[in-house]
N, C-alpha and C. Protein backbone atom coordinates (compact mmCIF):
# COMPACT_ATOMS: atom_id res chain seq x y z
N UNK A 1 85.98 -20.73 69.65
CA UNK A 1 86.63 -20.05 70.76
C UNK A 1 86.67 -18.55 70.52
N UNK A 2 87.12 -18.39 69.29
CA UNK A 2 86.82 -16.82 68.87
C UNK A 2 85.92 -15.74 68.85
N UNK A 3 84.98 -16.62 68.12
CA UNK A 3 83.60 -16.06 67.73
C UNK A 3 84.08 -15.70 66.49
N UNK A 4 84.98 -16.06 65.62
CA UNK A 4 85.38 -15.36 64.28
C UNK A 4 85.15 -16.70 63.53
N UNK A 5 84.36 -16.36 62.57
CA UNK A 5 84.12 -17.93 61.82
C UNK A 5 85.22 -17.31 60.46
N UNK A 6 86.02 -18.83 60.14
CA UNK A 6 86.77 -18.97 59.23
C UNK A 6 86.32 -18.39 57.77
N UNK A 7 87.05 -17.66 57.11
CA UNK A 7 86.33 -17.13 55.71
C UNK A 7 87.46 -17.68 54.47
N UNK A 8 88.81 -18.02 55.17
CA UNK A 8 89.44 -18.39 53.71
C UNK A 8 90.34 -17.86 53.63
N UNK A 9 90.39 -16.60 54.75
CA UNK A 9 91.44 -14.90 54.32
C UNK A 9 91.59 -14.32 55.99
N UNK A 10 90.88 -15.29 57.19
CA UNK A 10 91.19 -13.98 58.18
C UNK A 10 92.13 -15.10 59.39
N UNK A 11 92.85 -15.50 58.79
CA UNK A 11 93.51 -16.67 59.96
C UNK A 11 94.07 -15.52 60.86
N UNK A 12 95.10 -14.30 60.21
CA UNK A 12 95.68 -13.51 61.18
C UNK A 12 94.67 -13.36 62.22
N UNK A 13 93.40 -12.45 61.21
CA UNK A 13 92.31 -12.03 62.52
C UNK A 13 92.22 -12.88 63.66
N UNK A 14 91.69 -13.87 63.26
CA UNK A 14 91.26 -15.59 64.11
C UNK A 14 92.81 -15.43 65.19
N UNK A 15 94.09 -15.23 64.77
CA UNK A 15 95.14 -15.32 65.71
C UNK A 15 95.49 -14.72 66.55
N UNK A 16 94.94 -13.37 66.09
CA UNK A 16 95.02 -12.19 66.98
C UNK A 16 94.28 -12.07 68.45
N UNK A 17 92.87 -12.45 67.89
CA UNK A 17 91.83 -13.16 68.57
C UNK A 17 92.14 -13.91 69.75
N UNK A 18 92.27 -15.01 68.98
CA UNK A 18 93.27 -16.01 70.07
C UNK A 18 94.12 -16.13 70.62
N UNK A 19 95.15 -15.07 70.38
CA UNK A 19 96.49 -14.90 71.16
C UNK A 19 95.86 -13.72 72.58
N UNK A 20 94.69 -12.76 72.51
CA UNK A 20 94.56 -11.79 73.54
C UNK A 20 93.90 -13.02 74.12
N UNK A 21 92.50 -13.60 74.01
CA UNK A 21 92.00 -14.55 74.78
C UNK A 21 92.65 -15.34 75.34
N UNK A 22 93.57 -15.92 74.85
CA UNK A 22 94.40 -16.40 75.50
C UNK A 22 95.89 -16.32 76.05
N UNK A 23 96.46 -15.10 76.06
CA UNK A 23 97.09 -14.24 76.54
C UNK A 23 98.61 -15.09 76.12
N UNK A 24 97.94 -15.43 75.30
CA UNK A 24 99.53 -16.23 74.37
C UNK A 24 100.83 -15.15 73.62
N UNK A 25 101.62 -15.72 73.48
CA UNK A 25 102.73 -14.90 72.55
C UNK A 25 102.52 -15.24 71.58
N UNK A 26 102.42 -16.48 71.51
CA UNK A 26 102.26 -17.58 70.06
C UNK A 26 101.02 -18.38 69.37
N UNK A 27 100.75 -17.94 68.49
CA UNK A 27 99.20 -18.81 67.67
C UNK A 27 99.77 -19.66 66.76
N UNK A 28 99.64 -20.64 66.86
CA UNK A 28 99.64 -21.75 65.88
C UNK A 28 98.38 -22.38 64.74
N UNK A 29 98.09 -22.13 63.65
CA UNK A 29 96.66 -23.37 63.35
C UNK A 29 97.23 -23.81 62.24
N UNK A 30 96.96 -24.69 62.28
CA UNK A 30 97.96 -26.22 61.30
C UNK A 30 96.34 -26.56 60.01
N UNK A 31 97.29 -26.16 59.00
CA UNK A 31 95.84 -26.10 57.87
C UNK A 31 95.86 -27.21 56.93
N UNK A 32 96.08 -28.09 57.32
CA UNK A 32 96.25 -29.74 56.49
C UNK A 32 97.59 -29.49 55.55
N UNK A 33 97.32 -29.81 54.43
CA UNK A 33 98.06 -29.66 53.15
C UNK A 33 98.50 -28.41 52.85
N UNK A 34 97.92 -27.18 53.40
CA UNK A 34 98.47 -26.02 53.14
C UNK A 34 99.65 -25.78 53.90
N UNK A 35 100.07 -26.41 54.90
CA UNK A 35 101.15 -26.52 55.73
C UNK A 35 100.45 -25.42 57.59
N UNK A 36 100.76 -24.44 58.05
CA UNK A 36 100.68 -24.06 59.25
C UNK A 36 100.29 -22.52 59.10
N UNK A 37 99.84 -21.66 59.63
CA UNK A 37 99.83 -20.73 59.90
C UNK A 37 100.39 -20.08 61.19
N UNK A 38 101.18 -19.15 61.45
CA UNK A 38 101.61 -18.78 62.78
C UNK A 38 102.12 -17.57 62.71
N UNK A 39 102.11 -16.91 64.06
CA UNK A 39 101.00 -16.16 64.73
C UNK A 39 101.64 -15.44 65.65
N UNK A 40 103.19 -14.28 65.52
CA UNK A 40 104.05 -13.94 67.09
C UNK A 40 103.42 -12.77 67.18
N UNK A 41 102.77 -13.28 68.80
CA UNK A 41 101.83 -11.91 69.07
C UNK A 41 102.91 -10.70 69.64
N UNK A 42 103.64 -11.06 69.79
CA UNK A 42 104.47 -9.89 70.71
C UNK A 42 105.60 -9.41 69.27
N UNK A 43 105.42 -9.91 68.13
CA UNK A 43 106.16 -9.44 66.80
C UNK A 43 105.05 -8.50 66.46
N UNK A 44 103.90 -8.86 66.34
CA UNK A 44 102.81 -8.91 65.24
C UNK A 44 103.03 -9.29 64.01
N UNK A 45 104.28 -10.57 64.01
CA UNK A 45 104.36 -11.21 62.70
C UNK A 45 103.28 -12.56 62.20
N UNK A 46 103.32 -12.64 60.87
CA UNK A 46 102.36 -13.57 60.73
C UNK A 46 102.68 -14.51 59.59
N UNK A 47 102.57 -15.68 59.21
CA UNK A 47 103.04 -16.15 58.25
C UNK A 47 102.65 -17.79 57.88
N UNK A 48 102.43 -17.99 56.66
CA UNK A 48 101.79 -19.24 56.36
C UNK A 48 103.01 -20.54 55.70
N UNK A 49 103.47 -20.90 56.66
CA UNK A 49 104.15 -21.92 56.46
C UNK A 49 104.16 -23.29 55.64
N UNK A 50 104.62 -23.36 54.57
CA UNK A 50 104.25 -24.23 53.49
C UNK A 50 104.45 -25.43 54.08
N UNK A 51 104.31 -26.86 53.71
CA UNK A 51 104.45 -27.72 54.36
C UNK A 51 105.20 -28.35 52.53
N UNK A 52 105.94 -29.66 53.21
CA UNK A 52 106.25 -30.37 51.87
C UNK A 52 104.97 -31.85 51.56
N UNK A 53 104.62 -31.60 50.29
CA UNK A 53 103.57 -31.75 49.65
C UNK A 53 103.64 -33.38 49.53
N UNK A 54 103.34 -34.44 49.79
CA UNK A 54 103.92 -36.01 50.04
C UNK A 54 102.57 -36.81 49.79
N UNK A 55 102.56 -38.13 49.42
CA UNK A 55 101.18 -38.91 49.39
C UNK A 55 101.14 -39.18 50.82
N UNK A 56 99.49 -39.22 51.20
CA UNK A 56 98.87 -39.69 52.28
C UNK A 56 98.91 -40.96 52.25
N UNK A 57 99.53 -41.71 53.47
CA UNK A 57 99.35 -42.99 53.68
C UNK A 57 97.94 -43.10 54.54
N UNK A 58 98.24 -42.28 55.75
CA UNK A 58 97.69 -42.46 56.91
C UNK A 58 97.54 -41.06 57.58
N UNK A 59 96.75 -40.31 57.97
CA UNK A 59 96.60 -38.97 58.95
C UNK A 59 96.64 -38.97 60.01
N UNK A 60 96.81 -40.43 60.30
CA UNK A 60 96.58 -40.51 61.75
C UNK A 60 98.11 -40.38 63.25
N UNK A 61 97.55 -39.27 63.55
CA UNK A 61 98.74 -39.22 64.13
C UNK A 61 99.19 -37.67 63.78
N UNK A 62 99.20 -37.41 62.72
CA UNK A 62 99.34 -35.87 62.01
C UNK A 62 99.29 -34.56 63.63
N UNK A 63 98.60 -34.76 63.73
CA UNK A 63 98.03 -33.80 64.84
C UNK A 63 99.25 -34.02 65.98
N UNK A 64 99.19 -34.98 66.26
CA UNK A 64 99.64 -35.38 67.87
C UNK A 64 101.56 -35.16 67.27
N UNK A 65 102.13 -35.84 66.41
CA UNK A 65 103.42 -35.06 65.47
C UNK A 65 103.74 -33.95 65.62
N UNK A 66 102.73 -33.14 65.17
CA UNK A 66 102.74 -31.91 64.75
C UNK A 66 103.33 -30.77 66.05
N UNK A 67 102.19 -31.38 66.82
CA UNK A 67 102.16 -30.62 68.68
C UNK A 67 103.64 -31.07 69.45
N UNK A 68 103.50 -32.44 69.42
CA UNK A 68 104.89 -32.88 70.09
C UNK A 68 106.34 -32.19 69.64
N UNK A 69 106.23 -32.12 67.81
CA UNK A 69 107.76 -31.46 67.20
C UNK A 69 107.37 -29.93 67.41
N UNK A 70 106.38 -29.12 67.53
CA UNK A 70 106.33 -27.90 67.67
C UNK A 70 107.22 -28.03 69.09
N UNK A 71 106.46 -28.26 70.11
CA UNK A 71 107.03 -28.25 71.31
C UNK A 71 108.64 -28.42 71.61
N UNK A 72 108.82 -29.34 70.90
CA UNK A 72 110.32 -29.77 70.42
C UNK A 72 111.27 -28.77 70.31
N UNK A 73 111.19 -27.93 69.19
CA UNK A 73 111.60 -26.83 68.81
C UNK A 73 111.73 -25.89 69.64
N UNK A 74 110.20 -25.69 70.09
CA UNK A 74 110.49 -24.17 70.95
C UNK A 74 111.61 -24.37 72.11
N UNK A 75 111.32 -25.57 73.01
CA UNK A 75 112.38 -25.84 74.09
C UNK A 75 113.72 -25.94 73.52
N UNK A 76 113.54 -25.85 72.59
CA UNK A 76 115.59 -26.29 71.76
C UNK A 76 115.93 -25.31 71.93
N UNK A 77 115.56 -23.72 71.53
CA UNK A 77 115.67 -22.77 70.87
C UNK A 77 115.57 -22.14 69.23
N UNK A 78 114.46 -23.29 68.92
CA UNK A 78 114.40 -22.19 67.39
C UNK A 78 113.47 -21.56 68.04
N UNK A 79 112.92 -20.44 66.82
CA UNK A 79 112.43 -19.55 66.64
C UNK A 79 111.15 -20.64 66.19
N UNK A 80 109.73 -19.57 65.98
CA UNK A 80 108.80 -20.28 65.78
C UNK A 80 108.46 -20.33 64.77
N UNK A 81 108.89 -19.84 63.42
CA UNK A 81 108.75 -19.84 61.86
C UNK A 81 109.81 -21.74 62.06
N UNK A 82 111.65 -21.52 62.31
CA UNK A 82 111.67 -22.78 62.25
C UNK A 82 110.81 -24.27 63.14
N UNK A 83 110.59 -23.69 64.49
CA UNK A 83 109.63 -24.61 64.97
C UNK A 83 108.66 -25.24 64.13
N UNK A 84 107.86 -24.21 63.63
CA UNK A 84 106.86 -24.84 62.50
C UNK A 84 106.93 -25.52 61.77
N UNK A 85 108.34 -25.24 60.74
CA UNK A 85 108.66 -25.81 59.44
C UNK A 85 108.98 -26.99 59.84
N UNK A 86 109.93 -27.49 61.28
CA UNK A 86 110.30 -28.83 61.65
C UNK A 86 108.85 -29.77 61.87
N UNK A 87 108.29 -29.34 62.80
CA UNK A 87 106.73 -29.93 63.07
C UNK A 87 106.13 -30.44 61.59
N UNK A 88 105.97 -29.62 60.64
CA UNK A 88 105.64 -29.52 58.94
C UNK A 88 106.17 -30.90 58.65
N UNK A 89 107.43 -30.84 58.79
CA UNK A 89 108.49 -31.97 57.96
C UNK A 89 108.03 -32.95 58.85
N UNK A 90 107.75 -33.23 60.58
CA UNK A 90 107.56 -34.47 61.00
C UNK A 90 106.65 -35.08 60.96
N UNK A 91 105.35 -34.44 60.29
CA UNK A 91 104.13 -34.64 60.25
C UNK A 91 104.25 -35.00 58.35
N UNK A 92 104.45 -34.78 58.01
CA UNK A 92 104.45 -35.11 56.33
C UNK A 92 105.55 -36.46 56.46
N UNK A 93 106.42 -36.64 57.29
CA UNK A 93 107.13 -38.15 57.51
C UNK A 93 105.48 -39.30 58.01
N UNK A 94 105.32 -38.74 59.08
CA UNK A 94 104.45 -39.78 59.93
C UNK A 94 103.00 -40.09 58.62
N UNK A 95 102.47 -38.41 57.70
CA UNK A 95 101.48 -39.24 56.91
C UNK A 95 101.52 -40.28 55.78
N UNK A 96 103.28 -39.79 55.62
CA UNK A 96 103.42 -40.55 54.79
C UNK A 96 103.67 -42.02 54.49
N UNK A 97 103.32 -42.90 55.63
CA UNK A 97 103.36 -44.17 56.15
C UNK A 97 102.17 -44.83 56.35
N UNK A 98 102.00 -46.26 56.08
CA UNK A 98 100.28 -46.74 56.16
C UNK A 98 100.17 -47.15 57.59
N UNK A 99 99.01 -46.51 58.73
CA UNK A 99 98.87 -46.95 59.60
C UNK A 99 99.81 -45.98 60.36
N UNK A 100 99.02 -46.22 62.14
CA UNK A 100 99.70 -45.28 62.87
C UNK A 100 101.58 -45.33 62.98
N UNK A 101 102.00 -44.20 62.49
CA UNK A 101 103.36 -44.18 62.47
C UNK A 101 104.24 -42.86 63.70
N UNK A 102 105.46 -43.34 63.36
CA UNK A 102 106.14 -42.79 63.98
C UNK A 102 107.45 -41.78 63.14
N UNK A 103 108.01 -40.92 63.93
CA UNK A 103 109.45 -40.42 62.70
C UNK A 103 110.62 -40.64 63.62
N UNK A 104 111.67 -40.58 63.01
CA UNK A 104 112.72 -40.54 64.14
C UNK A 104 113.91 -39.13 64.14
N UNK A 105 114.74 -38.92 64.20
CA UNK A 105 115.93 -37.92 64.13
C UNK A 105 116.48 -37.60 62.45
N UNK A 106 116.79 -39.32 62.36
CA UNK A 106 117.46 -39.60 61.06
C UNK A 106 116.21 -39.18 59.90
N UNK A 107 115.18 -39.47 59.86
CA UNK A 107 114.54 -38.86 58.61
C UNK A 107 114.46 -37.40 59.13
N UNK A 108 114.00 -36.69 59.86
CA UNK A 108 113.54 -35.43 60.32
C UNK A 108 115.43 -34.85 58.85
N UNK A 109 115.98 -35.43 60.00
CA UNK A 109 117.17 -34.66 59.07
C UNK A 109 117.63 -34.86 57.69
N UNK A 110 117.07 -35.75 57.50
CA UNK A 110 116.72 -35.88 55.53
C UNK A 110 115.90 -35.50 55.24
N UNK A 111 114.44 -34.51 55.70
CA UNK A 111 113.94 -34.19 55.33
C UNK A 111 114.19 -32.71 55.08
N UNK A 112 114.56 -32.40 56.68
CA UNK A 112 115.53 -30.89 56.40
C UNK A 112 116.66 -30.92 55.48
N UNK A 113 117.44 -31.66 54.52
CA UNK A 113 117.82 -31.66 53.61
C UNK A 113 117.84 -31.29 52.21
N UNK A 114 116.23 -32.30 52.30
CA UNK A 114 116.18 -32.20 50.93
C UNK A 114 115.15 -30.75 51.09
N UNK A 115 114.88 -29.69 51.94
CA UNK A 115 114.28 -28.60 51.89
C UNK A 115 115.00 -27.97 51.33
């Protein structure tokens, strides 16, 4: 979508990119195990969001978690550093289960716990 191919080091670039093209406030890209990168275009803040580090049961689902608790957040009112970190935690619940899974309230908030 960019035309910026990934090098290892230019996610901001890649966000920046993607936030004018797409006339976004907010860039999100979710980097597996490294946890999230994100992206406030109207801050020009930027920041790589750790994720908590858990065995893989299952990935499946990771993605679709991830989008749904981002979304979650923003309509609540966090901010999008906590948006992220929640999405992070619901997606490291759901891989951590064999087969397509689900999370609910009650772990989300044991997970924000034990953070």
């Amino acid at each position: 979508i960019t035309g910026v191919k990934y090098n290892g080091n230019n996610l901001k670039n890649i966000s920046v990119n993607l936030a004018k093209r797409t006339r976004s406030g907010y860039v999100v890209i979710t980097c597996g195990k490294e946890g999230a990168f994100a992206y406030n275009a109207e801050e020009g803040l930027s920041e790589m969001i750790q994720t908590k580090k858990v065995e893989i049961g299952d990935a499946t689902g990771a993605g679709d978690t991830f989008a749904a608790v981002l979304g979650l957040g923003m309509t609540s009112g966090l901010n999008l550093k906590e948006s992220v970190k929640l999405a992070n935690h619901a997606s490291a619940i759901v891989v951590s289960k064999a087969g397509t899974a689900v999370t609910n309230i009650e772990e989300l908030r044991g997970a924000l716990k034990e953070d």
